[in-house]
Amino acid sequence: MKFPKDFLWSGAISASQAEGAWDVGGKGMSIADIRAYNSKLDRKNVTNSFDLTKEKFQSIINNQDEYYFPKRYGIDFYHTYREDLKLLAEMGLKMFRTSIAWTRIFPTGKEMVPNEAGLKFYEDLFLYCKEIGLKVMATINHLEMPITFVMEGGWSNKEMIDHFVRYSNVVVEKLHKYVDYWIPFNEINHIDFDCTGVLKDAPNYIEKSYQAFHNQFVACAKVQKFAKSLNKKIMMGTMVGHMLTYYATCNPNDVIQNHKESQMSIYFFYDILLKGFYPNYSKSFFKKNKINLDIDQLELELIKNNTLDFISFSYYSSGVVGENTITTSGNIKKSGINKYLVANEWGWQSDPIGLRVALNDLSDRYNIPIFISENGYAAVEQINEKHTVVDDYRINYLEQHFEQMALAIEDGVNLMGHALWGPIDIVSFTSQEMSKRYGLIYVDLNDLGEGSAKRYKKKSYNWYKKYIKQNTGG
Ligand code: BG6
């Protein structure tokens, strides 16, 4: 047996990519609800970066009829979660990860009293997970926020901390009896509107983005403090988009460039959330780039005294960094093409061994339990005449990543589990396409939300079920 019997085989989605029902049950508008589908999309050039300016933002808000916003409709999981979760539990999942939509609980983010209908939805959803034997991992903020905050500077505005903490405390208090693991912020390391709510043309954009991160670190510490005061056993973890990069050549210039980029794009976030202080390299980075943050002593103490309990990260692909590299897309950021790897249609280069590298690295560095909170393979797919999809490429991707996870466990990594990203097809975060499918279950909807919405098992569905049965229990 390659995996221990309590290994958390999981599946993960986010509220904004799956639920739909964007204006049902008192829900307010979130920034995910204004991400428009673009039929002329250049797939190889999509990144997580949403360069939204003030003018563009206002124009989208004023001309909503001109666009189709796929995340408003998702796969209608809000209404179909029972059937969907039943299929996932039958596939063998032990845990389900989803996020809570802030705007279902506080529609504009500024209310003092939560929307009971929103709380009831998540209470029913999590209770249902328990009924069918699924543990729950809940993300409090998955790349969305109430739209109200955009014109106020998003997370660069310190008032966000109180608004977020009010929201988080409500959901943690109300739902902690059903939730096994919490993640305060999904992929906290995006310098991007979706994560920070900072508009691209805001003066001192980079400084504001780092101020936003600082404010999120403080918010995280406050949420952790509140959770532990409720129950010491509540477990909160990091979630970093682990865009692994190698140096392009053994030219020392490439080595140091990759080292420096990784410090600020990945380790900065783990270090602060897990070690509880700003590392020296970040202070030097801020000095060099004339970034002055508004940080006070009390906040630093909060961060120091309320570090998180476990590591989680998303992992899809890797890239290279160095002089003379040709760039390709990937999760979080673009990086260089690696001639030893093969990319998918969006230019994301699959790298199973890179997962073992990342696991070993994080284990050596922090020595606490690790959970892979997202991993998966996207492809454009059509259902065939037998009502299935023969997705051997996904089976290969998953099998190779699972093999590397097993090797990492042998290496001594304390690996808690693995979550398939989008085990059922959902709307893509970066490209807004329904055709960017990760699922082991096919959902019959196209990019414009047209179709029967019926669910069909792909070939990988039965493969996964068999694989985890045969390899778990050691
Ligand atoms: C991560 C996000 O960035 O990657 C998910 O946490 C997202 O929300 C996933 O869906 C894959 O990205 P995409 O654009 O392929 O959906």
Short mmCIF file of C-alpha atoms and ligand atoms in Angstrom, two decimals:
data_model
loop_
_atom_site.label_atom_id
_atom_site.label_comp_id
_atom_site.label_asym_id
_atom_site.label_seq_id
_atom_site.Cartn_x
_atom_site.Cartn_y
_atom_site.Cartn_z
CA MET A 1 0.00 0.00 0.00
CA LYS A 2 1.41 3.33 -1.05
CA PHE A 3 -0.78 5.57 1.10
CA PRO A 4 -1.80 5.38 4.78
CA LYS A 5 -5.37 4.38 5.59
CA ASP A 6 -6.31 7.86 6.83
CA PHE A 7 -4.95 9.56 3.69
CA LEU A 8 -7.34 12.38 2.75
CA TRP A 9 -8.29 11.70 -0.86
CA SER A 10 -10.19 14.87 -1.63
CA GLY A 11 -11.80 17.03 -4.26
CA ALA A 12 -11.83 20.83 -4.30
CA ILE A 13 -13.96 23.53 -5.89
CA SER A 14 -14.68 27.18 -5.17
CA ALA A 15 -18.03 28.85 -4.61
CA SER A 16 -17.68 31.36 -7.43
CA GLN A 17 -16.70 28.78 -10.05
CA ALA A 18 -19.40 26.24 -9.22
CA GLU A 19 -22.39 27.51 -7.27
CA GLY A 20 -24.04 29.89 -9.74
CA ALA A 21 -27.20 31.35 -8.13
CA TRP A 22 -25.31 34.61 -7.98
CA ASP A 23 -28.31 36.66 -6.90
CA VAL A 24 -30.26 33.99 -5.01
CA GLY A 25 -30.86 33.83 -1.24
CA GLY A 26 -29.89 37.46 -0.68
CA LYS A 27 -26.39 37.09 -2.19
CA GLY A 28 -24.62 40.32 -3.11
CA MET A 29 -22.34 40.94 -6.10
CA SER A 30 -18.74 39.83 -5.84
CA ILE A 31 -15.76 40.63 -8.04
CA ALA A 32 -16.04 37.13 -9.53
CA ASP A 33 -19.47 38.08 -10.88
CA ILE A 34 -17.95 40.65 -13.23
CA ARG A 35 -15.37 38.39 -14.88
CA ALA A 36 -16.55 38.23 -18.50
CA TYR A 37 -16.11 35.39 -21.01
CA ASN A 38 -14.01 36.29 -24.04
CA SER A 39 -14.66 34.18 -27.13
CA LYS A 40 -11.42 35.44 -28.74
CA LEU A 41 -9.30 34.26 -25.86
CA ASP A 42 -5.68 33.40 -26.61
CA ARG A 43 -5.39 30.30 -24.45
CA LYS A 44 -1.62 30.18 -24.32
CA ASN A 45 -1.51 33.74 -23.04
CA VAL A 46 -3.99 33.61 -20.21
CA THR A 47 -2.58 34.18 -16.74
CA ASN A 48 -4.15 34.83 -13.40
CA SER A 49 -3.42 38.47 -13.96
CA PHE A 50 -6.58 40.49 -14.41
CA ASP A 51 -5.34 43.94 -15.32
CA LEU A 52 -8.45 45.85 -14.37
CA THR A 53 -8.28 49.64 -14.41
CA LYS A 54 -10.77 52.04 -12.81
CA GLU A 55 -12.22 53.01 -16.19
CA LYS A 56 -12.61 49.39 -17.32
CA PHE A 57 -14.18 48.44 -14.01
CA GLN A 58 -16.76 51.23 -14.28
CA SER A 59 -17.46 50.41 -17.89
CA ILE A 60 -18.15 46.73 -17.04
CA ILE A 61 -20.46 47.75 -14.21
CA ASN A 62 -22.34 50.21 -16.44
CA ASN A 63 -22.63 47.89 -19.45
CA GLN A 64 -23.32 44.53 -17.90
CA ASP A 65 -25.76 43.54 -20.66
CA GLU A 66 -22.93 43.47 -23.19
CA TYR A 67 -21.14 40.60 -21.47
CA TYR A 68 -21.64 37.01 -20.42
CA PHE A 69 -20.35 36.36 -16.91
CA PRO A 70 -19.91 32.55 -16.51
CA LYS A 71 -19.25 32.62 -12.77
CA ARG A 72 -22.71 34.00 -12.16
CA TYR A 73 -24.07 30.61 -13.25
CA GLY A 74 -21.25 28.10 -12.62
CA ILE A 75 -22.64 24.57 -12.80
CA ASP A 76 -25.55 25.54 -10.55
CA PHE A 77 -23.97 23.59 -7.68
CA TYR A 78 -26.07 25.74 -5.32
CA HIS A 79 -29.06 23.66 -6.40
CA THR A 80 -27.38 20.39 -7.43
CA TYR A 81 -24.90 19.79 -4.60
CA ARG A 82 -26.67 16.72 -3.25
CA GLU A 83 -26.46 14.73 -6.51
CA ASP A 84 -22.95 16.03 -7.25
CA LEU A 85 -21.56 15.19 -3.84
CA LYS A 86 -23.17 11.76 -3.92
CA LEU A 87 -21.30 11.03 -7.16
CA LEU A 88 -18.03 12.27 -5.63
CA ALA A 89 -18.46 10.23 -2.47
CA GLU A 90 -19.19 7.18 -4.61
CA MET A 91 -15.92 7.83 -6.48
CA GLY A 92 -14.14 7.35 -3.17
CA LEU A 93 -13.46 10.89 -1.94
CA LYS A 94 -12.92 11.17 1.79
CA MET A 95 -13.01 14.96 1.97
CA PHE A 96 -14.62 17.81 0.06
CA ARG A 97 -13.04 21.25 -0.11
CA THR A 98 -15.11 24.26 -1.07
CA SER A 99 -15.19 27.95 -0.30
CA ILE A 100 -17.77 30.12 1.36
CA ALA A 101 -18.95 33.09 -0.71
CA TRP A 102 -18.48 36.18 1.45
CA THR A 103 -21.36 37.87 -0.41
CA ARG A 104 -23.83 35.16 0.64
CA ILE A 105 -23.10 35.95 4.27
CA PHE A 106 -22.53 39.72 4.06
CA PRO A 107 -23.93 40.84 0.67
CA THR A 108 -22.05 44.14 0.52
CA GLY A 109 -19.43 43.20 3.09
CA LYS A 110 -20.45 46.09 5.30
CA GLU A 111 -23.54 44.76 7.08
CA MET A 112 -23.27 44.23 10.82
CA VAL A 113 -25.68 41.29 10.84
CA PRO A 114 -25.16 38.20 8.64
CA ASN A 115 -27.62 37.00 6.03
CA GLU A 116 -29.23 33.94 7.64
CA ALA A 117 -30.16 32.40 4.27
CA GLY A 118 -26.48 32.33 3.30
CA LEU A 119 -25.42 30.73 6.55
CA LYS A 120 -28.20 28.17 6.22
CA PHE A 121 -26.99 27.20 2.74
CA TYR A 122 -23.49 26.35 4.00
CA GLU A 123 -24.83 24.67 7.12
CA ASP A 124 -27.02 22.41 4.96
CA LEU A 125 -24.17 21.77 2.51
CA PHE A 126 -21.64 20.80 5.18
CA LEU A 127 -24.18 18.78 7.10
CA TYR A 128 -24.93 16.88 3.92
CA CYS A 129 -21.21 16.18 3.44
CA LYS A 130 -21.13 14.67 6.92
CA GLU A 131 -24.23 12.60 6.22
CA ILE A 132 -22.58 10.97 3.22
CA GLY A 133 -19.27 10.45 5.01
CA LEU A 134 -17.20 13.34 3.63
CA LYS A 135 -14.93 15.42 5.80
CA VAL A 136 -15.00 19.15 5.02
CA MET A 137 -12.25 21.63 4.26
CA ALA A 138 -13.59 25.19 4.01
CA THR A 139 -11.86 28.13 2.35
CA ILE A 140 -13.03 31.42 3.83
CA ASN A 141 -11.92 33.56 0.91
CA HIS A 142 -11.34 32.06 -2.53
CA LEU A 143 -10.27 34.89 -4.87
CA GLU A 144 -13.39 37.01 -4.48
CA MET A 145 -14.74 39.81 -2.32
CA PRO A 146 -17.81 42.03 -2.25
CA ILE A 147 -17.67 44.47 -5.14
CA THR A 148 -18.28 47.37 -2.74
CA PHE A 149 -14.64 47.33 -1.69
CA VAL A 150 -13.11 47.85 -5.14
CA MET A 151 -13.44 51.64 -5.26
CA GLU A 152 -12.10 51.82 -1.71
CA GLY A 153 -8.76 50.23 -2.56
CA GLY A 154 -9.65 46.59 -1.92
CA TRP A 155 -7.33 44.90 0.55
CA SER A 156 -4.89 47.81 0.52
CA ASN A 157 -7.40 49.61 2.73
CA LYS A 158 -6.93 48.66 6.39
CA GLU A 159 -10.68 48.78 7.03
CA MET A 160 -10.89 45.50 5.12
CA ILE A 161 -9.35 43.70 8.07
CA ASP A 162 -12.35 44.42 10.30
CA HIS A 163 -14.87 43.62 7.58
CA PHE A 164 -13.18 40.31 6.84
CA VAL A 165 -12.72 39.37 10.47
CA ARG A 166 -16.40 40.08 11.17
CA TYR A 167 -17.33 37.77 8.29
CA SER A 168 -14.81 35.05 9.20
CA ASN A 169 -15.70 34.98 12.85
CA VAL A 170 -19.36 34.48 11.98
CA VAL A 171 -18.67 31.54 9.68
CA VAL A 172 -16.09 29.93 11.94
CA GLU A 173 -18.38 30.19 14.96
CA LYS A 174 -21.44 28.93 13.12
CA LEU A 175 -19.84 26.20 11.01
CA HIS A 176 -16.82 24.90 12.90
CA LYS A 177 -18.69 21.87 14.14
CA TYR A 178 -18.90 20.60 10.56
CA VAL A 179 -15.53 21.75 9.26
CA ASP A 180 -12.42 19.61 9.73
CA TYR A 181 -9.89 22.01 8.21
CA TRP A 182 -9.97 25.72 7.40
CA ILE A 183 -8.07 27.78 4.86
CA PRO A 184 -8.42 31.53 5.45
CA PHE A 185 -7.16 32.66 2.01
CA ASN A 186 -6.88 30.68 -1.20
CA GLU A 187 -3.62 31.23 -3.11
CA ILE A 188 -2.72 34.25 -1.05
CA ASN A 189 0.31 34.91 -3.26
CA HIS A 190 -1.35 36.50 -6.30
CA ILE A 191 -0.24 40.02 -7.08
CA ASP A 192 -3.51 40.48 -8.80
CA PHE A 193 -6.92 42.12 -8.62
CA ASP A 194 -8.74 38.83 -7.85
CA CYS A 195 -6.67 38.39 -4.71
CA THR A 196 -6.10 41.95 -3.54
CA GLY A 197 -8.94 43.94 -5.14
CA VAL A 198 -6.37 46.61 -6.09
CA LEU A 199 -7.03 48.21 -9.49
CA LYS A 200 -4.08 48.12 -11.88
CA ASP A 201 -3.90 51.89 -12.32
CA ALA A 202 -3.98 52.65 -8.59
CA PRO A 203 -1.04 54.93 -7.73
CA ASN A 204 1.88 52.85 -6.35
CA TYR A 205 0.25 49.60 -7.46
CA ILE A 206 3.05 47.34 -6.21
CA GLU A 207 3.24 49.05 -2.83
CA LYS A 208 -0.55 48.82 -2.50
CA SER A 209 -0.45 45.12 -3.38
CA TYR A 210 2.07 44.41 -0.61
CA GLN A 211 0.02 46.51 1.79
CA ALA A 212 -2.93 44.31 0.80
CA PHE A 213 -0.90 41.18 1.60
CA HIS A 214 0.12 42.62 4.95
CA ASN A 215 -3.52 43.36 5.77
CA GLN A 216 -4.41 39.78 4.82
CA PHE A 217 -1.65 38.42 7.11
CA VAL A 218 -3.13 40.45 9.98
CA ALA A 219 -6.64 39.24 9.12
CA CYS A 220 -5.37 35.64 9.05
CA ALA A 221 -3.79 36.02 12.47
CA LYS A 222 -6.99 37.48 13.91
CA VAL A 223 -9.10 34.66 12.48
CA GLN A 224 -6.69 32.05 13.83
CA LYS A 225 -6.75 33.71 17.27
CA PHE A 226 -10.55 33.71 17.33
CA ALA A 227 -10.74 30.08 16.13
CA LYS A 228 -8.35 28.85 18.81
CA SER A 229 -10.35 30.73 21.46
CA LEU A 230 -13.40 28.74 20.35
CA ASN A 231 -11.66 25.41 20.21
CA LYS A 232 -7.95 24.66 20.31
CA LYS A 233 -8.47 21.74 17.95
CA ILE A 234 -9.60 23.90 15.02
CA MET A 235 -7.00 23.51 12.26
CA MET A 236 -6.13 26.39 9.92
CA GLY A 237 -3.70 26.14 7.04
CA THR A 238 -1.88 28.15 4.40
CA MET A 239 -2.84 28.00 0.75
CA VAL A 240 -0.10 29.15 -1.57
CA GLY A 241 -0.11 28.78 -5.35
CA HIS A 242 3.09 26.76 -5.56
CA MET A 243 4.41 27.75 -8.95
CA LEU A 244 7.65 25.80 -8.78
CA THR A 245 10.48 27.14 -10.93
CA TYR A 246 13.90 25.76 -11.75
CA TYR A 247 16.84 27.83 -12.88
CA ALA A 248 17.08 27.68 -16.66
CA THR A 249 20.79 26.81 -16.75
CA CYS A 250 23.58 26.32 -14.23
CA ASN A 251 24.78 29.81 -15.04
CA PRO A 252 24.98 31.32 -11.52
CA ASN A 253 23.06 34.36 -12.79
CA ASP A 254 20.07 32.13 -13.51
CA VAL A 255 20.44 30.40 -10.15
CA ILE A 256 20.35 33.60 -8.14
CA GLN A 257 17.54 35.08 -10.25
CA ASN A 258 15.37 32.03 -9.65
CA HIS A 259 16.22 32.04 -5.95
CA LYS A 260 15.26 35.72 -5.57
CA GLU A 261 12.01 35.34 -7.53
CA SER A 262 10.96 32.30 -5.51
CA GLN A 263 11.62 34.12 -2.25
CA MET A 264 9.13 36.89 -2.98
CA SER A 265 6.58 34.93 -5.00
CA ILE A 266 6.31 31.83 -2.80
CA TYR A 267 8.36 31.64 0.42
CA PHE A 268 7.48 35.16 1.61
CA PHE A 269 3.92 33.91 2.17
CA TYR A 270 4.74 30.60 3.85
CA ASP A 271 7.43 32.26 5.99
CA ILE A 272 5.14 34.93 7.41
CA LEU A 273 2.14 32.66 7.93
CA LEU A 274 4.16 29.80 9.43
CA LYS A 275 7.18 31.41 11.09
CA GLY A 276 5.37 34.60 12.09
CA PHE A 277 7.77 37.29 10.98
CA TYR A 278 8.87 39.27 7.93
CA PRO A 279 12.02 37.59 6.60
CA ASN A 280 15.14 39.68 5.98
CA TYR A 281 14.98 39.14 2.22
CA SER A 282 11.55 40.83 2.15
CA LYS A 283 12.82 43.84 4.09
CA SER A 284 15.65 44.19 1.61
CA PHE A 285 13.21 43.82 -1.32
CA PHE A 286 10.99 46.57 0.10
CA LYS A 287 13.97 48.87 0.64
CA LYS A 288 15.32 48.34 -2.87
CA ASN A 289 11.92 48.92 -4.43
CA LYS A 290 11.05 51.90 -2.21
CA ILE A 291 8.01 50.11 -0.81
CA ASN A 292 6.85 51.62 2.47
CA LEU A 293 4.21 49.65 4.28
CA ASP A 294 1.95 50.77 7.07
CA ILE A 295 2.75 48.07 9.66
CA ASP A 296 2.46 48.56 13.39
CA GLN A 297 3.96 46.69 16.32
CA LEU A 298 0.67 45.27 17.53
CA GLU A 299 0.05 43.74 14.11
CA LEU A 300 3.49 42.17 14.08
CA GLU A 301 2.81 40.62 17.47
CA LEU A 302 -0.51 39.24 16.28
CA ILE A 303 1.21 37.68 13.26
CA LYS A 304 3.93 36.24 15.48
CA ASN A 305 1.53 34.72 18.01
CA ASN A 306 -1.00 33.24 15.62
CA THR A 307 0.83 31.23 12.99
CA LEU A 308 -1.08 28.56 11.05
CA ASP A 309 -1.19 24.83 11.80
CA PHE A 310 -0.55 23.10 8.50
CA ILE A 311 0.68 23.78 4.98
CA SER A 312 -1.51 23.52 1.96
CA PHE A 313 -0.65 24.51 -1.57
CA SER A 314 -1.89 24.17 -5.11
CA TYR A 315 0.32 22.52 -7.68
CA TYR A 316 -0.34 22.19 -11.39
CA SER A 317 2.84 22.83 -13.33
CA SER A 318 6.36 24.21 -13.18
CA GLY A 319 8.54 26.54 -15.22
CA VAL A 320 12.06 27.85 -15.48
CA VAL A 321 13.66 31.19 -14.68
CA GLY A 322 16.76 32.68 -16.26
CA GLU A 323 18.19 34.73 -19.06
CA ASN A 324 17.02 33.97 -22.61
CA THR A 325 13.98 31.90 -21.68
CA ILE A 326 10.85 31.82 -23.80
CA THR A 327 7.85 32.19 -21.54
CA THR A 328 4.75 30.08 -21.25
CA SER A 329 1.69 30.29 -18.98
CA GLY A 330 1.21 28.57 -15.68
CA ASN A 331 -0.68 28.90 -12.47
CA ILE A 332 0.03 32.24 -10.72
CA LYS A 333 2.57 33.53 -13.21
CA LYS A 334 4.25 33.06 -16.54
CA SER A 335 7.68 31.45 -16.57
CA GLY A 336 10.08 29.82 -19.00
CA ILE A 337 9.58 26.79 -21.19
CA ASN A 338 11.27 23.63 -19.94
CA LYS A 339 12.28 21.37 -22.85
CA TYR A 340 11.90 18.26 -20.67
CA LEU A 341 8.22 18.91 -19.98
CA VAL A 342 5.02 18.82 -22.03
CA ALA A 343 2.43 21.59 -21.74
CA ASN A 344 -1.35 21.41 -21.98
CA GLU A 345 -3.43 23.57 -24.29
CA TRP A 346 -3.03 26.59 -21.99
CA GLY A 347 0.77 26.24 -21.88
CA TRP A 348 0.86 24.80 -18.33
CA GLN A 349 3.78 22.36 -18.20
CA SER A 350 3.04 19.10 -16.33
CA ASP A 351 5.80 18.11 -13.93
CA PRO A 352 5.04 15.22 -11.55
CA ILE A 353 8.60 15.04 -10.19
CA GLY A 354 8.33 18.75 -9.41
CA LEU A 355 5.59 17.84 -6.95
CA ARG A 356 8.02 15.60 -5.05
CA VAL A 357 10.57 18.43 -5.14
CA ALA A 358 8.03 20.88 -3.70
CA LEU A 359 6.90 18.44 -0.99
CA ASN A 360 10.45 17.68 0.13
CA ASP A 361 11.39 21.33 0.08
CA LEU A 362 8.42 22.43 2.21
CA SER A 363 8.86 19.53 4.59
CA ASP A 364 12.57 20.35 5.10
CA ARG A 365 11.79 24.01 5.58
CA TYR A 366 8.81 23.91 7.95
CA ASN A 367 8.49 20.32 9.23
CA ILE A 368 4.69 20.34 9.69
CA PRO A 369 1.88 18.36 7.99
CA ILE A 370 1.28 19.15 4.33
CA PHE A 371 -1.86 18.91 2.22
CA ILE A 372 -2.02 19.31 -1.57
CA SER A 373 -5.13 21.44 -1.80
CA GLU A 374 -5.33 21.56 -5.62
CA ASN A 375 -3.88 19.48 -8.43
CA GLY A 376 -5.29 18.36 -11.75
CA TYR A 377 -5.18 18.33 -15.52
CA ALA A 378 -7.27 20.54 -17.77
CA ALA A 379 -8.33 19.63 -21.30
CA VAL A 380 -10.94 20.53 -23.89
CA GLU A 381 -13.30 17.57 -24.05
CA GLN A 382 -16.39 16.33 -25.80
CA ILE A 383 -18.66 13.58 -24.65
CA ASN A 384 -18.70 10.60 -27.05
CA GLU A 385 -21.57 8.43 -28.28
CA LYS A 386 -21.17 6.20 -25.21
CA HIS A 387 -21.77 9.21 -22.98
CA THR A 388 -18.30 9.29 -21.59
CA VAL A 389 -14.92 10.94 -22.15
CA VAL A 390 -11.85 8.76 -22.63
CA ASP A 391 -9.45 10.96 -20.67
CA ASP A 392 -6.31 8.82 -20.61
CA TYR A 393 -4.17 12.00 -20.46
CA ARG A 394 -5.79 12.88 -17.11
CA ILE A 395 -5.32 9.34 -15.81
CA ASN A 396 -1.63 9.52 -16.76
CA TYR A 397 -1.22 12.93 -15.14
CA LEU A 398 -2.85 11.82 -11.90
CA GLU A 399 -1.12 8.45 -11.75
CA GLN A 400 2.29 10.08 -12.24
CA HIS A 401 1.59 12.70 -9.56
CA PHE A 402 0.32 10.04 -7.14
CA GLU A 403 3.50 8.01 -7.70
CA GLN A 404 5.60 11.06 -6.78
CA MET A 405 3.47 11.66 -3.68
CA ALA A 406 4.09 8.08 -2.59
CA LEU A 407 7.83 8.61 -3.09
CA ALA A 408 7.66 11.84 -1.08
CA ILE A 409 6.01 9.93 1.77
CA GLU A 410 8.89 7.43 1.57
CA ASP A 411 11.25 10.44 1.69
CA GLY A 412 9.70 11.28 5.06
CA VAL A 413 7.18 13.97 4.09
CA ASN A 414 4.15 14.13 6.41
CA LEU A 415 1.57 14.26 3.62
CA MET A 416 -2.04 14.49 4.86
CA GLY A 417 -3.80 14.18 1.53
CA HIS A 418 -4.44 15.34 -1.99
CA ALA A 419 -7.33 17.28 -3.53
CA LEU A 420 -8.28 16.91 -7.16
CA TRP A 421 -9.05 20.37 -8.49
CA GLY A 422 -12.53 20.50 -9.99
CA PRO A 423 -13.33 16.76 -9.69
CA ILE A 424 -16.52 17.76 -11.45
CA ASP A 425 -16.15 20.24 -14.36
CA ILE A 426 -16.56 23.87 -13.25
CA VAL A 427 -15.84 27.31 -14.76
CA SER A 428 -12.15 28.09 -15.16
CA PHE A 429 -10.80 30.69 -12.79
CA THR A 430 -8.31 32.33 -15.16
CA SER A 431 -9.96 31.89 -18.54
CA GLN A 432 -13.68 31.95 -17.60
CA GLU A 433 -14.18 29.00 -19.96
CA MET A 434 -16.32 25.99 -19.21
CA SER A 435 -14.20 24.21 -21.83
CA LYS A 436 -11.17 24.22 -19.53
CA ARG A 437 -12.24 21.00 -17.84
CA TYR A 438 -10.50 19.28 -14.91
CA GLY A 439 -13.34 16.97 -13.95
CA LEU A 440 -13.58 13.24 -13.56
CA ILE A 441 -17.25 13.99 -14.04
CA TYR A 442 -18.32 15.78 -17.23
CA VAL A 443 -20.91 18.55 -17.03
CA ASP A 444 -22.81 19.11 -20.25
CA LEU A 445 -22.56 22.91 -20.49
CA ASN A 446 -20.65 25.05 -22.98
CA ASP A 447 -18.79 28.33 -22.49
CA LEU A 448 -22.04 30.28 -22.72
CA GLY A 449 -23.76 28.08 -20.18
CA GLU A 450 -25.84 26.28 -22.82
CA GLY A 451 -26.51 22.54 -22.62
CA SER A 452 -28.42 19.93 -20.63
CA ALA A 453 -26.21 20.37 -17.52
CA LYS A 454 -26.32 16.57 -17.15
CA ARG A 455 -23.42 14.90 -15.36
CA TYR A 456 -21.51 11.96 -16.96
CA LYS A 457 -18.66 9.87 -15.55
CA LYS A 458 -15.42 10.11 -17.53
CA LYS A 459 -13.05 7.13 -17.82
CA SER A 460 -10.91 8.65 -15.03
CA TYR A 461 -13.84 8.38 -12.60
CA ASN A 462 -13.66 4.60 -12.34
CA TRP A 463 -9.88 4.60 -12.65
CA TYR A 464 -9.59 6.92 -9.61
CA LYS A 465 -12.04 4.86 -7.59
CA LYS A 466 -10.03 1.70 -8.24
CA TYR A 467 -6.64 3.36 -7.76
CA ILE A 468 -7.34 4.73 -4.31
CA LYS A 469 -8.95 1.48 -3.20
CA GLN A 470 -5.93 -0.54 -4.31
CA ASN A 471 -3.31 1.82 -2.92
CA THR A 472 -4.65 2.99 0.41
CA GLY A 473 -4.51 1.26 3.75
CA GLY A 474 -0.88 0.87 4.67
C1 BG6 B 1 -6.00 28.06 -8.83
C2 BG6 B 1 -7.29 28.50 -8.19
O1 BG6 B 1 -5.36 29.21 -9.26
O2 BG6 B 1 -6.02 27.30 -9.98
C3 BG6 B 1 -8.53 27.86 -8.74
O3 BG6 B 1 -7.24 28.36 -6.80
C4 BG6 B 1 -8.38 27.65 -10.23
O4 BG6 B 1 -9.63 28.65 -8.39
C5 BG6 B 1 -7.21 26.70 -10.46
O5 BG6 B 1 -9.52 27.18 -10.86
C6 BG6 B 1 -6.98 26.36 -11.92
O6 BG6 B 1 -7.02 27.51 -12.71
P1 BG6 B 1 -7.92 27.56 -14.00
O7 BG6 B 1 -7.78 28.90 -14.52
O8 BG6 B 1 -7.35 26.53 -14.88
O9 BG6 B 1 -9.31 27.27 -13.55
#
